[in-house]
PDB file of C-alpha atoms in Angstrom:
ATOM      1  CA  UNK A   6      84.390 106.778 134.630  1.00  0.00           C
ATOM      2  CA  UNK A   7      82.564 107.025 131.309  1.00  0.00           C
ATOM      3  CA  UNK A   8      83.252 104.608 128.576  1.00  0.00           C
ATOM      4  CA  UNK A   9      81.030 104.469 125.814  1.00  0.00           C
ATOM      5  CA  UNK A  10      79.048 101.394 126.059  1.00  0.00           C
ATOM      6  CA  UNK A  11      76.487 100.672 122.822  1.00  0.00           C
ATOM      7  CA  UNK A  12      74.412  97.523 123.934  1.00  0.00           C
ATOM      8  CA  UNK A  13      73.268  95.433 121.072  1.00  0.00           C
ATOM      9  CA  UNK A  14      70.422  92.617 120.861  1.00  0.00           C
ATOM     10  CA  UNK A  15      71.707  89.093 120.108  1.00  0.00           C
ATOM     11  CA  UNK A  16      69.712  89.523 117.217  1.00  0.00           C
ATOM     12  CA  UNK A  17      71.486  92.387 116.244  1.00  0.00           C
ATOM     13  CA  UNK A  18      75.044  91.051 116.712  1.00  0.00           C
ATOM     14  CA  UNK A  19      74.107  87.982 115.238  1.00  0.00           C
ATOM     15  CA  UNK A  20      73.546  89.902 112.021  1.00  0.00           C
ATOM     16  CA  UNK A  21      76.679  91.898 112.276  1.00  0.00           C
ATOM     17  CA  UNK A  22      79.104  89.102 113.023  1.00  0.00           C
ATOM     18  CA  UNK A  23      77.034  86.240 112.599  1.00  0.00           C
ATOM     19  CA  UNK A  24      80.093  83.434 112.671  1.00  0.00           C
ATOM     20  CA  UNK A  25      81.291  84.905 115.782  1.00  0.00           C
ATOM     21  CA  UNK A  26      79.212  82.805 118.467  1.00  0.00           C
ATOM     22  CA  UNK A  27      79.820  79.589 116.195  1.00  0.00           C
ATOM     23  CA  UNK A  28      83.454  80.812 116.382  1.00  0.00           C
ATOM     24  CA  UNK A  29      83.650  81.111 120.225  1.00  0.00           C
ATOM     25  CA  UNK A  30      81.866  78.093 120.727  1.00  0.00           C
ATOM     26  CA  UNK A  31      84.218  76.093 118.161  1.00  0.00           C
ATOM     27  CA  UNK A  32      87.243  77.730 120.313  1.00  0.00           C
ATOM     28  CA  UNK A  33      85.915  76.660 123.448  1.00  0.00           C
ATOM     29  CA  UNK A  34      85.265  73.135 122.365  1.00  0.00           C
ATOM     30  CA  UNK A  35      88.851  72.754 120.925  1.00  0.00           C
ATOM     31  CA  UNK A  36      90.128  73.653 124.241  1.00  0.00           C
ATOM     32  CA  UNK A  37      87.911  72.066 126.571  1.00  0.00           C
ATOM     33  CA  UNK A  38      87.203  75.905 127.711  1.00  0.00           C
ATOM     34  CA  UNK A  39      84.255  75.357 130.673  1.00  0.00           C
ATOM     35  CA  UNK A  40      83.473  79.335 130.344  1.00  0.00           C
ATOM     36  CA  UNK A  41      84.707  82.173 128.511  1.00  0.00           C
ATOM     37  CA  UNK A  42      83.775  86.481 128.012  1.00  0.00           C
ATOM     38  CA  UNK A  43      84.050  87.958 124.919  1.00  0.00           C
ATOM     39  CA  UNK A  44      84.149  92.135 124.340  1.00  0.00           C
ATOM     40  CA  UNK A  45      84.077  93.271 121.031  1.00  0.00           C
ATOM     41  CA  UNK A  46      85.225  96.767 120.452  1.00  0.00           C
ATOM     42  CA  UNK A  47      83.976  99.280 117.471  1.00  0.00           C
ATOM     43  CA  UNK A  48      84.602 102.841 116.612  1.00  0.00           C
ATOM     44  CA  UNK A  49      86.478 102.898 119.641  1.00  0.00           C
ATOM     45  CA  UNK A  50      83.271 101.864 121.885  1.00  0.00           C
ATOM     46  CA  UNK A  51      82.044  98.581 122.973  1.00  0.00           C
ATOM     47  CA  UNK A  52      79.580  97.376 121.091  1.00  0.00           C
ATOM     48  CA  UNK A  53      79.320  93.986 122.820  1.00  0.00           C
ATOM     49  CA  UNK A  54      80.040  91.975 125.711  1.00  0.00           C
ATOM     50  CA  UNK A  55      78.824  88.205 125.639  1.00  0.00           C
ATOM     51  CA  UNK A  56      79.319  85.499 128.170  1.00  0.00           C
ATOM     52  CA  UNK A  57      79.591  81.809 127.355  1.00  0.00           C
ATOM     53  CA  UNK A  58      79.306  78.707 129.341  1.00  0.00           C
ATOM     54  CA  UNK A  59      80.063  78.333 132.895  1.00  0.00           C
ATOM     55  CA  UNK A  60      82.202  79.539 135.443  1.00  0.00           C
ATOM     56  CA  UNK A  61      81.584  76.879 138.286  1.00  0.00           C
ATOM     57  CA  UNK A  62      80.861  73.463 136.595  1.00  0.00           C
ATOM     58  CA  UNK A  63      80.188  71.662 139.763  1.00  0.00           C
ATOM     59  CA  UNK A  64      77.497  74.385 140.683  1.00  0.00           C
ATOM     60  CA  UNK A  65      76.594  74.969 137.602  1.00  0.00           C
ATOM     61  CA  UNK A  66      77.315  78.985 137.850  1.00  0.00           C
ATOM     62  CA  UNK A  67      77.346  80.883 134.438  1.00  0.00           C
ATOM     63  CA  UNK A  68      80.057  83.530 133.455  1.00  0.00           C
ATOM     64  CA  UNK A  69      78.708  86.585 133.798  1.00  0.00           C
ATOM     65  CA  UNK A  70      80.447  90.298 132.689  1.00  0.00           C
ATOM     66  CA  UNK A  71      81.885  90.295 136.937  1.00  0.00           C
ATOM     67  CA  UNK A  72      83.639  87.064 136.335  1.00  0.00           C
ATOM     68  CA  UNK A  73      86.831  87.343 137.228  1.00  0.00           C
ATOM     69  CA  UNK A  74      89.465  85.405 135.148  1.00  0.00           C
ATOM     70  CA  UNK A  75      93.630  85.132 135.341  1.00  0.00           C
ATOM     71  CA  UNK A  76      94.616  86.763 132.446  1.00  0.00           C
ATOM     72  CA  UNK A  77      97.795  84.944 132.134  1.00  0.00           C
ATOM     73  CA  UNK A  78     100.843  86.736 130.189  1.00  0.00           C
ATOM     74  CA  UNK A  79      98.199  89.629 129.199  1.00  0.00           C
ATOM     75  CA  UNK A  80      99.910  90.854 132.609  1.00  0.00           C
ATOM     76  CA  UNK A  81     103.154  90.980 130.965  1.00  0.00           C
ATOM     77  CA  UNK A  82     101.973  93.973 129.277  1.00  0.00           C
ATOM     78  CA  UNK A  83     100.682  96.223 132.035  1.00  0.00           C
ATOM     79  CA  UNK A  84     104.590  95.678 133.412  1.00  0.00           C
ATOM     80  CA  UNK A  85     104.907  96.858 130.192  1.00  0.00           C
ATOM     81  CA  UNK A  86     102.465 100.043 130.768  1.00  0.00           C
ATOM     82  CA  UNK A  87     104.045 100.539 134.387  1.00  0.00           C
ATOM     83  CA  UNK A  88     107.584 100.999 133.032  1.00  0.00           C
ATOM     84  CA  UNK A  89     106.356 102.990 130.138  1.00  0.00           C
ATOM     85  CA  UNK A  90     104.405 105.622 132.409  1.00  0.00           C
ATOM     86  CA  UNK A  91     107.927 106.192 134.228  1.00  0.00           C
ATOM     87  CA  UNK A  92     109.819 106.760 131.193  1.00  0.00           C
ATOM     88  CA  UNK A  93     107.387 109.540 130.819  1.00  0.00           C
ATOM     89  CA  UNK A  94     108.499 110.616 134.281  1.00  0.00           C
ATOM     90  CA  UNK A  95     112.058 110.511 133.357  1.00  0.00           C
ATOM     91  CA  UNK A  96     112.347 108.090 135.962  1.00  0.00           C
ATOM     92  CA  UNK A  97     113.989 105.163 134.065  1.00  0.00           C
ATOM     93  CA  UNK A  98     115.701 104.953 130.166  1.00  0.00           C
ATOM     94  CA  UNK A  99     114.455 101.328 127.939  1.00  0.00           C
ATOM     95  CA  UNK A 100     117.749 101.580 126.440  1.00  0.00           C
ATOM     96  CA  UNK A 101     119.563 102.077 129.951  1.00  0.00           C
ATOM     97  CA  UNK A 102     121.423  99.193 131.191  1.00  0.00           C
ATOM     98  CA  UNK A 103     119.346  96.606 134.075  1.00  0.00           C
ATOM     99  CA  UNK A 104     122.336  97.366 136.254  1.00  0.00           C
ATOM    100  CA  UNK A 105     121.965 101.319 136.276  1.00  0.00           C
ATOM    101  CA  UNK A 106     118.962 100.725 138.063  1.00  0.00           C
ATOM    102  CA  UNK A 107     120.008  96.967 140.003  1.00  0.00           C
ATOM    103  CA  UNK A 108     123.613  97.543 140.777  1.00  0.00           C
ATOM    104  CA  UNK A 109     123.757  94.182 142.655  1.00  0.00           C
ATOM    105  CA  UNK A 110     122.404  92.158 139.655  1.00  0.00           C
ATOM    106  CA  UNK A 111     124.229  89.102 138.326  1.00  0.00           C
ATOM    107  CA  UNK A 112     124.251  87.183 135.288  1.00  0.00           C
ATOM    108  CA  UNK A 113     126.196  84.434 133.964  1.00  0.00           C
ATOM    109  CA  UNK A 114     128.098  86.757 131.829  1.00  0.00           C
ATOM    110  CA  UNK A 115     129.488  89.614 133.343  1.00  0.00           C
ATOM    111  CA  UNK A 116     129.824  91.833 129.519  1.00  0.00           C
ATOM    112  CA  UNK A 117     125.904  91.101 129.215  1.00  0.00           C
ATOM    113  CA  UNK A 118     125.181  91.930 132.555  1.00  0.00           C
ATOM    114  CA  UNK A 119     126.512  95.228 132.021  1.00  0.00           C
ATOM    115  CA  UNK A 120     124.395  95.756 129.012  1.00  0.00           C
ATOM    116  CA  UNK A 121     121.318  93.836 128.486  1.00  0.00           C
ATOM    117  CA  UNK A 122     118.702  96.605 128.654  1.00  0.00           C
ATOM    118  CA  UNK A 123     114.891  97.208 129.848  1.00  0.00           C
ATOM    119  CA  UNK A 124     113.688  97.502 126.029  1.00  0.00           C
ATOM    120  CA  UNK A 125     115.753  94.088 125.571  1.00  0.00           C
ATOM    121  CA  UNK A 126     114.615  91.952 129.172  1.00  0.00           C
ATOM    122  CA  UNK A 127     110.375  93.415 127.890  1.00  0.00           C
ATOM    123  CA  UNK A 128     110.603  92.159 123.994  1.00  0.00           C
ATOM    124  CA  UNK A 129     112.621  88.692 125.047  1.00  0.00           C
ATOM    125  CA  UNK A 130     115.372  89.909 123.112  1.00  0.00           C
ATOM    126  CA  UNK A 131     117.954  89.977 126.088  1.00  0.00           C
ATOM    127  CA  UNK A 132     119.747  86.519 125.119  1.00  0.00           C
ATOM    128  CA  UNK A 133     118.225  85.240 128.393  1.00  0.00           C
ATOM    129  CA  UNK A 134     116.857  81.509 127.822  1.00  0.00           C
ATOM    130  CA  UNK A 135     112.874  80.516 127.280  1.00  0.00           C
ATOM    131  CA  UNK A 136     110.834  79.646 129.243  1.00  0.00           C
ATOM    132  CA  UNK A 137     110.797  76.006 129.068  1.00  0.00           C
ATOM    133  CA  UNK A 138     114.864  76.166 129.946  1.00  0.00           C
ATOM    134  CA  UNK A 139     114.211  77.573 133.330  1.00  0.00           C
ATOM    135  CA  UNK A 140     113.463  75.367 136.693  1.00  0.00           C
ATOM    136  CA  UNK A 141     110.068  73.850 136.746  1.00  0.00           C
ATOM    137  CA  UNK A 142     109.499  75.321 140.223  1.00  0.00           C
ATOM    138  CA  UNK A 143     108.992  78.516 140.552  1.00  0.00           C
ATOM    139  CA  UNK A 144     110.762  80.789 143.401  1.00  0.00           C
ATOM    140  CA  UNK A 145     108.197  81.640 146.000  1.00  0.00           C
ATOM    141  CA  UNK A 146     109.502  85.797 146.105  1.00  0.00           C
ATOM    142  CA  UNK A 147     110.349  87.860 143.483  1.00  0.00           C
ATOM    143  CA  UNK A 148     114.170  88.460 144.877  1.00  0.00           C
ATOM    144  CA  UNK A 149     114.142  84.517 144.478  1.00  0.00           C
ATOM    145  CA  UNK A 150     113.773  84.854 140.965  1.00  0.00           C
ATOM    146  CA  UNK A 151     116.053  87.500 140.391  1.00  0.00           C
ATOM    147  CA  UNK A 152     118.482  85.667 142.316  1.00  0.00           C
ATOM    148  CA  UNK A 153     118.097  82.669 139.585  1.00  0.00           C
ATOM    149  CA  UNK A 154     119.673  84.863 137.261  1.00  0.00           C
ATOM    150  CA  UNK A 155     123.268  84.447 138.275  1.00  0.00           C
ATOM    151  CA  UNK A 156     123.233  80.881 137.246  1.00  0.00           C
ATOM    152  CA  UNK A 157     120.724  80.744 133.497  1.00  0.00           C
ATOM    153  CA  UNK A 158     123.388  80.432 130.840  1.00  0.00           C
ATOM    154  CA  UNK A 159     122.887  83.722 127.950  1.00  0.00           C
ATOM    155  CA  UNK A 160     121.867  81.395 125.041  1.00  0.00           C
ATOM    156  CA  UNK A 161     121.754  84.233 122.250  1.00  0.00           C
ATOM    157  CA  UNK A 162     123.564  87.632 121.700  1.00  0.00           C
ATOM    158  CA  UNK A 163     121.218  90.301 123.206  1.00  0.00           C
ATOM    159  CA  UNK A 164     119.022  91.894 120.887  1.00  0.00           C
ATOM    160  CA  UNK A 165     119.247  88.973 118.292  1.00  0.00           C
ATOM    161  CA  UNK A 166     117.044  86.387 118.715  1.00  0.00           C
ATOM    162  CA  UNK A 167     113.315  86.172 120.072  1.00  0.00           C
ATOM    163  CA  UNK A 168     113.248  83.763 123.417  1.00  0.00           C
ATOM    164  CA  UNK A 169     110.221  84.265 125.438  1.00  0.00           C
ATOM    165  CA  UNK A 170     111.100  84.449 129.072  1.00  0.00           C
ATOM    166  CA  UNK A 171     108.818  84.938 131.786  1.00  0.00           C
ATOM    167  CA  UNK A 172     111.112  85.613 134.717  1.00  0.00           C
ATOM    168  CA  UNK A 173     112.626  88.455 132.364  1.00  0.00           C
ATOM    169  CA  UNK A 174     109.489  90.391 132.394  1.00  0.00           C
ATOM    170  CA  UNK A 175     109.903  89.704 136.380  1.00  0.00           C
ATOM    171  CA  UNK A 176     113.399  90.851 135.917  1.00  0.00           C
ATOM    172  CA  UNK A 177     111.888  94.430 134.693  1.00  0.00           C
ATOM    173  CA  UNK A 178     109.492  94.711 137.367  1.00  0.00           C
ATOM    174  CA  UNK A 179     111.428  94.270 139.799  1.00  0.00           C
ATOM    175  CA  UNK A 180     113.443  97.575 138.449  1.00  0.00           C
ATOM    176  CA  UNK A 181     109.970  98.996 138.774  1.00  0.00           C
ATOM    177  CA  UNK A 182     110.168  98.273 142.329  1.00  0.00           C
ATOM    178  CA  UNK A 183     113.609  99.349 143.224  1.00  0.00           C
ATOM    179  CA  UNK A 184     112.576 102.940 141.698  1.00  0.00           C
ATOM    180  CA  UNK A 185     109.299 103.489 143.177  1.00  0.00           C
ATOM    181  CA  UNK A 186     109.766 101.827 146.338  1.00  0.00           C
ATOM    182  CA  UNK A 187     106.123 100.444 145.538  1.00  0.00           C
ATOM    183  CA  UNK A 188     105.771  96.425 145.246  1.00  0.00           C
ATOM    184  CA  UNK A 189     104.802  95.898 141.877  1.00  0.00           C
ATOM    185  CA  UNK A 190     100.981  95.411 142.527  1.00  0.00           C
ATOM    186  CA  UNK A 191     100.597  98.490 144.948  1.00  0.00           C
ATOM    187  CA  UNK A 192     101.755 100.367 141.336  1.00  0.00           C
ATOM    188  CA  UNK A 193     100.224  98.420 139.026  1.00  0.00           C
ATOM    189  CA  UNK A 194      96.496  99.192 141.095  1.00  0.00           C
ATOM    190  CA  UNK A 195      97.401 102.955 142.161  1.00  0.00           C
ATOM    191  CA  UNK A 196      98.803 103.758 138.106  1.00  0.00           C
ATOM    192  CA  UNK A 197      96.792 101.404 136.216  1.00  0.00           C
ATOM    193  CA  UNK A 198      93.877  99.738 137.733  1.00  0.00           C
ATOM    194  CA  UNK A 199      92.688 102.885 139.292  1.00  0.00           C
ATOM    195  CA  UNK A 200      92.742 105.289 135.927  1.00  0.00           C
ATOM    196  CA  UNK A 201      91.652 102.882 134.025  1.00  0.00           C
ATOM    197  CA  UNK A 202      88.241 101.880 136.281  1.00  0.00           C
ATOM    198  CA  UNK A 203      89.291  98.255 136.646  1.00  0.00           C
ATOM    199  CA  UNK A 204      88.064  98.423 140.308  1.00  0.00           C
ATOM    200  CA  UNK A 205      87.297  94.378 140.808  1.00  0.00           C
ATOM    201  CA  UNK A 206      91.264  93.608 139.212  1.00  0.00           C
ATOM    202  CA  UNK A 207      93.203  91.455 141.402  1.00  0.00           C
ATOM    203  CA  UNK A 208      96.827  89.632 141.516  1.00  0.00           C
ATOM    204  CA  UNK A 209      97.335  85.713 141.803  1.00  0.00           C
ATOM    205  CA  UNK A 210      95.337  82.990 143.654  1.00  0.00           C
ATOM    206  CA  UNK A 211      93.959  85.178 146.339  1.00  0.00           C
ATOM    207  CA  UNK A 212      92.408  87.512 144.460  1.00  0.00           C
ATOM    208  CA  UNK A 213      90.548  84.714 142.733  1.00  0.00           C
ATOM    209  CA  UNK A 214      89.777  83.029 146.150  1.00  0.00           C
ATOM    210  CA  UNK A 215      88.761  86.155 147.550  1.00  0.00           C
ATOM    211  CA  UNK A 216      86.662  87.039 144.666  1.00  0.00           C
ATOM    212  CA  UNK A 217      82.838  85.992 144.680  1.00  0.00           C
ATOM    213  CA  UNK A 218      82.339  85.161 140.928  1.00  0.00           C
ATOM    214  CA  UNK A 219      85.514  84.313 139.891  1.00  0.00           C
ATOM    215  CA  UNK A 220      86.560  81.177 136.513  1.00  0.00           C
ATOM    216  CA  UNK A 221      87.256  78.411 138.578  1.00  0.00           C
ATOM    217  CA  UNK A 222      90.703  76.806 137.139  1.00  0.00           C
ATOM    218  CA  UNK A 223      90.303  73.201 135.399  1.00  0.00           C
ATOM    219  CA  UNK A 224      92.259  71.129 133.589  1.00  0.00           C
ATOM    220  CA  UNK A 225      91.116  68.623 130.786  1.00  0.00           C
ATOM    221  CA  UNK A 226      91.790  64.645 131.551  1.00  0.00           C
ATOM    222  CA  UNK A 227      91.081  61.933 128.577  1.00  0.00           C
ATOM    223  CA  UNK A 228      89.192  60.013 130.946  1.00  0.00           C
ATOM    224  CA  UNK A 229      88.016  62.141 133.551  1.00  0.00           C
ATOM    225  CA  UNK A 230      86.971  65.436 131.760  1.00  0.00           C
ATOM    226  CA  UNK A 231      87.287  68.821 133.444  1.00  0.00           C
ATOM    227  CA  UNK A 232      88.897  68.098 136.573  1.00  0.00           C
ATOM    228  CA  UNK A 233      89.282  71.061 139.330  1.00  0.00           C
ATOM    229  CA  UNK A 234      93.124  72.625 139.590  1.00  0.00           C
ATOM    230  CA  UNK A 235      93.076  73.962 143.016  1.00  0.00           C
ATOM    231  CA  UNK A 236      93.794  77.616 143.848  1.00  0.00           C
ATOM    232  CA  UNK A 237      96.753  76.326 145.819  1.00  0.00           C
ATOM    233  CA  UNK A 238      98.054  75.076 142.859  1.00  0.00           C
ATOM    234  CA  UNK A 239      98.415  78.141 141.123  1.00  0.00           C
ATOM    235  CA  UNK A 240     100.787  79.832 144.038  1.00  0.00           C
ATOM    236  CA  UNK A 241     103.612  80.314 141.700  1.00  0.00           C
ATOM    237  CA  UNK A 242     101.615  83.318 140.302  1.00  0.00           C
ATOM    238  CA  UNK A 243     102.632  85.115 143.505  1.00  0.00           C
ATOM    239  CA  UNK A 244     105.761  85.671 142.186  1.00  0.00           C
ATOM    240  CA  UNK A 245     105.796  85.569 138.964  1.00  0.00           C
ATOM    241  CA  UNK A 246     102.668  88.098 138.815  1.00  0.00           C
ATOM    242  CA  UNK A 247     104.326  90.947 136.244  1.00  0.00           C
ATOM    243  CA  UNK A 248     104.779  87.778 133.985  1.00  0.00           C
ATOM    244  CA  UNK A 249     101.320  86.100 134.267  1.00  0.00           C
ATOM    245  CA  UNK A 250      99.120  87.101 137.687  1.00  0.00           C
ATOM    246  CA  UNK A 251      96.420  89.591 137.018  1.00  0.00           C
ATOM    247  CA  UNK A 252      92.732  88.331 137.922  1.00  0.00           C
ATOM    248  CA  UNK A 253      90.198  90.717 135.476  1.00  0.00           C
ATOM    249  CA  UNK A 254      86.594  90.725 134.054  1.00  0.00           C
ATOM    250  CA  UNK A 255      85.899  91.302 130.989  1.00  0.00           C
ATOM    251  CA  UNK A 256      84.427  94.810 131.089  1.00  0.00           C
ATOM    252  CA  UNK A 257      87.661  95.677 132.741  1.00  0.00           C
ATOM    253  CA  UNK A 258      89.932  94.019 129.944  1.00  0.00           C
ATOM    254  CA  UNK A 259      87.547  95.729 127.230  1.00  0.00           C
ATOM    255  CA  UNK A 260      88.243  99.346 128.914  1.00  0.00           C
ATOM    256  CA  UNK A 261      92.409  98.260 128.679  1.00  0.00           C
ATOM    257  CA  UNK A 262      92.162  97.147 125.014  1.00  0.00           C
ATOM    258  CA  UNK A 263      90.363 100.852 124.702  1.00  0.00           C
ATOM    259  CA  UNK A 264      93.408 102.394 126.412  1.00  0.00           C
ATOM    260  CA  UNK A 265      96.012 100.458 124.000  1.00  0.00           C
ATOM    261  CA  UNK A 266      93.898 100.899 120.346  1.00  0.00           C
ATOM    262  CA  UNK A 267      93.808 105.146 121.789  1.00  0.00           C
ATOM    263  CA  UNK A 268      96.830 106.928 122.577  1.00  0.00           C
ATOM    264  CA  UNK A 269      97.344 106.321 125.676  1.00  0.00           C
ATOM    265  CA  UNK A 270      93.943 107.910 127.085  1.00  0.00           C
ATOM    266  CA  UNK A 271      90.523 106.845 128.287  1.00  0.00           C
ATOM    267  CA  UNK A 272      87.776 108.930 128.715  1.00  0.00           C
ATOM    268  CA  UNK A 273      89.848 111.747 128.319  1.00  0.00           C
ATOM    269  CA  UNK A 274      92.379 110.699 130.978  1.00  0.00           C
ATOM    270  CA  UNK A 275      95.808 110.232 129.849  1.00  0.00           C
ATOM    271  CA  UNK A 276      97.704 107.206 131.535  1.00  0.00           C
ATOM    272  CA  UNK A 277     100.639 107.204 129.372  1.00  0.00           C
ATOM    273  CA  UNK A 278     102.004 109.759 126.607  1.00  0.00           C
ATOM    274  CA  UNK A 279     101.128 109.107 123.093  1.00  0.00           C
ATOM    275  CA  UNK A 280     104.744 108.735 121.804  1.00  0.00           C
ATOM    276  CA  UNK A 281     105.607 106.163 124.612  1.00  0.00           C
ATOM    277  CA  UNK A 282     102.433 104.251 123.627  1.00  0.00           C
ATOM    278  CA  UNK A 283     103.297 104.142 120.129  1.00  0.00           C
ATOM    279  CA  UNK A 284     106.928 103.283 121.465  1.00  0.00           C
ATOM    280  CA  UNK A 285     105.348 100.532 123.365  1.00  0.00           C
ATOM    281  CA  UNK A 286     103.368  99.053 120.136  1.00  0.00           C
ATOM    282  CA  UNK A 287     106.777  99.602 117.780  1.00  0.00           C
ATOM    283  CA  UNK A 288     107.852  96.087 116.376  1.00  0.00           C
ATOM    284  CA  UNK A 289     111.427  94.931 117.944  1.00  0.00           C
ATOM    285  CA  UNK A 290     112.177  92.366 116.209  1.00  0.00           C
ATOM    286  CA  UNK A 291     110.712  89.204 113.874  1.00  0.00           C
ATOM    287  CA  UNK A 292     109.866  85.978 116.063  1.00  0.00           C
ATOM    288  CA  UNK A 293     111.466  83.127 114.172  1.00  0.00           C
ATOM    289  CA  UNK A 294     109.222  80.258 112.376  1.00  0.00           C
ATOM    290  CA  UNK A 295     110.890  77.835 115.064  1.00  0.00           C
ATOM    291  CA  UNK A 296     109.332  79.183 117.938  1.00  0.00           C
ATOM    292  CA  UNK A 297     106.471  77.976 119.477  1.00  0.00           C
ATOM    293  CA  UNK A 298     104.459  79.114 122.673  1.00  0.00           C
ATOM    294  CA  UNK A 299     105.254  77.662 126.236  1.00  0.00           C
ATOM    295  CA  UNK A 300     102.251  76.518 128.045  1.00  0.00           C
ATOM    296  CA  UNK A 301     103.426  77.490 131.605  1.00  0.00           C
ATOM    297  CA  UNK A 302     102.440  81.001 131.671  1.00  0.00           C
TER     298      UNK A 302
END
């Protein structure tokens, strides 16, 4: 696949953007970040990709432009994509009811269940709680999750109030599996990864064990430092994967921001229609000055 790729001297970028390294670096300290990738993007081509730090602390391996990373709640919007390529297909409605498409759902609240909506579980506008309401531990299968439905209290009118739920953008894959009869990864690589070139993108904990320069997870200690978080640990993102379990590089990320700042095309290839991409980047509704992000996913 052909993406334009202009390759720059650090010289070169330097001059162009010349607080951005300082930047990075100041980010990276702040966080206690080991490694990172940045891709910067230009005229709709790359015009840089730059690796920082390291990958593998304890064998002192670098990041380099393979490294693969979890991209965290990023993957909530290639559920997003998924569901957006089969409302092109006239395969599901946003504005459709959950239950037109998961008869056997339930909810605390029989009216909502009957109404809450795709558009509403994908912009956390379904009344559903946030995050940090729902059980610590995570269900170990999807139906798990679904099944922890039946027993969250609805917390705000739906379409009202911004709560950001993970397990609802779980809630809308898994109506992207009842309709395809595809799990949500087999999809997600066939529709997504595939058009899109992203041929090293994985899901969860395995992919990053299985993958041979991949961001070892750490977490910062006061008096310890950067201390390893085992792969096991990170099992949840099984799961919860449409919320928070794709493994990428950062070539691969820079060709998806390409796809999302087009029209729905890469390279000529059209993934999704341009009306359902702008449909996709249409504001829903304002997040209020209360919230703040949950660090779970």
């Amino acid at each position: 696949m052909a993406v334009a790729v202009v390759t720059m001297s650090h010289s070169l970028w330097a001059a162009e953007l010349p607080d951005a390294d300082a930047l990075m670096l100041r980010l990276m300290a702040m966080g206690n970040v080991p490694g990172a990738a940045l891709a910067l993007i230009k005229d709709a081509n790359i015009v840089l990709v730059q690796e920082y730090g390291f990958r593998d602390l304890a064998a002192a391996a670098p990041v380099t432009t393979s490294t693969l990373f979890n991209i965290g709640s990023i993957s909530k919007s290639f559920t997003a994509l998924g569901l957006a390529q089969l409302v092109d297909r006239q395969r599901v409605e946003l504005d459709a009811p959950v239950i037109r498409y998961i008869p056997d759902l339930r909810l605390s609240d029989r009216q909502v269940a009957k109404t809450v909506t795709l558009r509403q579980l994908l912009s956390h506008t379904s009344g559903l709680p946030s995050d940090e309401q729902w059980p610590a531990q995570v269900p170990p299968t999807r139906e798990g999750i679904v099944g922890e439905f039946a027993t969250m209290p609805i917390t705000a009118q739906p379409g009202t109030r911004f709560q950001y739920c993970s397990r609802c953008i779980v809630l809308a894959a898994y109506v992207l599996e009842r309709i395809t009869g595809q799990s949500w990864e087999a999809y997600t690589k066939g529709h997504i990864f595939e058009p899109l070139g992203m041929t090293t993108a994985s899901f969860g904990p395995l992919g990053l064990e299985q993958a041979p320069d991949r961001a070892q997870p750490y977490r910062h200690d006061a008096v310890l430092d950067e201390v390893t978080v085992p792969l096991g640990r990170l099992q949840y993102l099984n799961s919860l994967a449409p919320a928070g379990g794709i493994d990428a590089n950062v070539d691969e990320m820079a060709r998806y921001a390409l796809l999302q700042l087009d029209d729905g095309t890469l390279s000529g290839r059209r993934v999704v229609s341009s009306e359902t991409m702008a449909e996709l980047h249409r504001p829903e509704i304002v997040v209020g000055a209360d919230w703040t992000p949950s660090a779970r996913v």
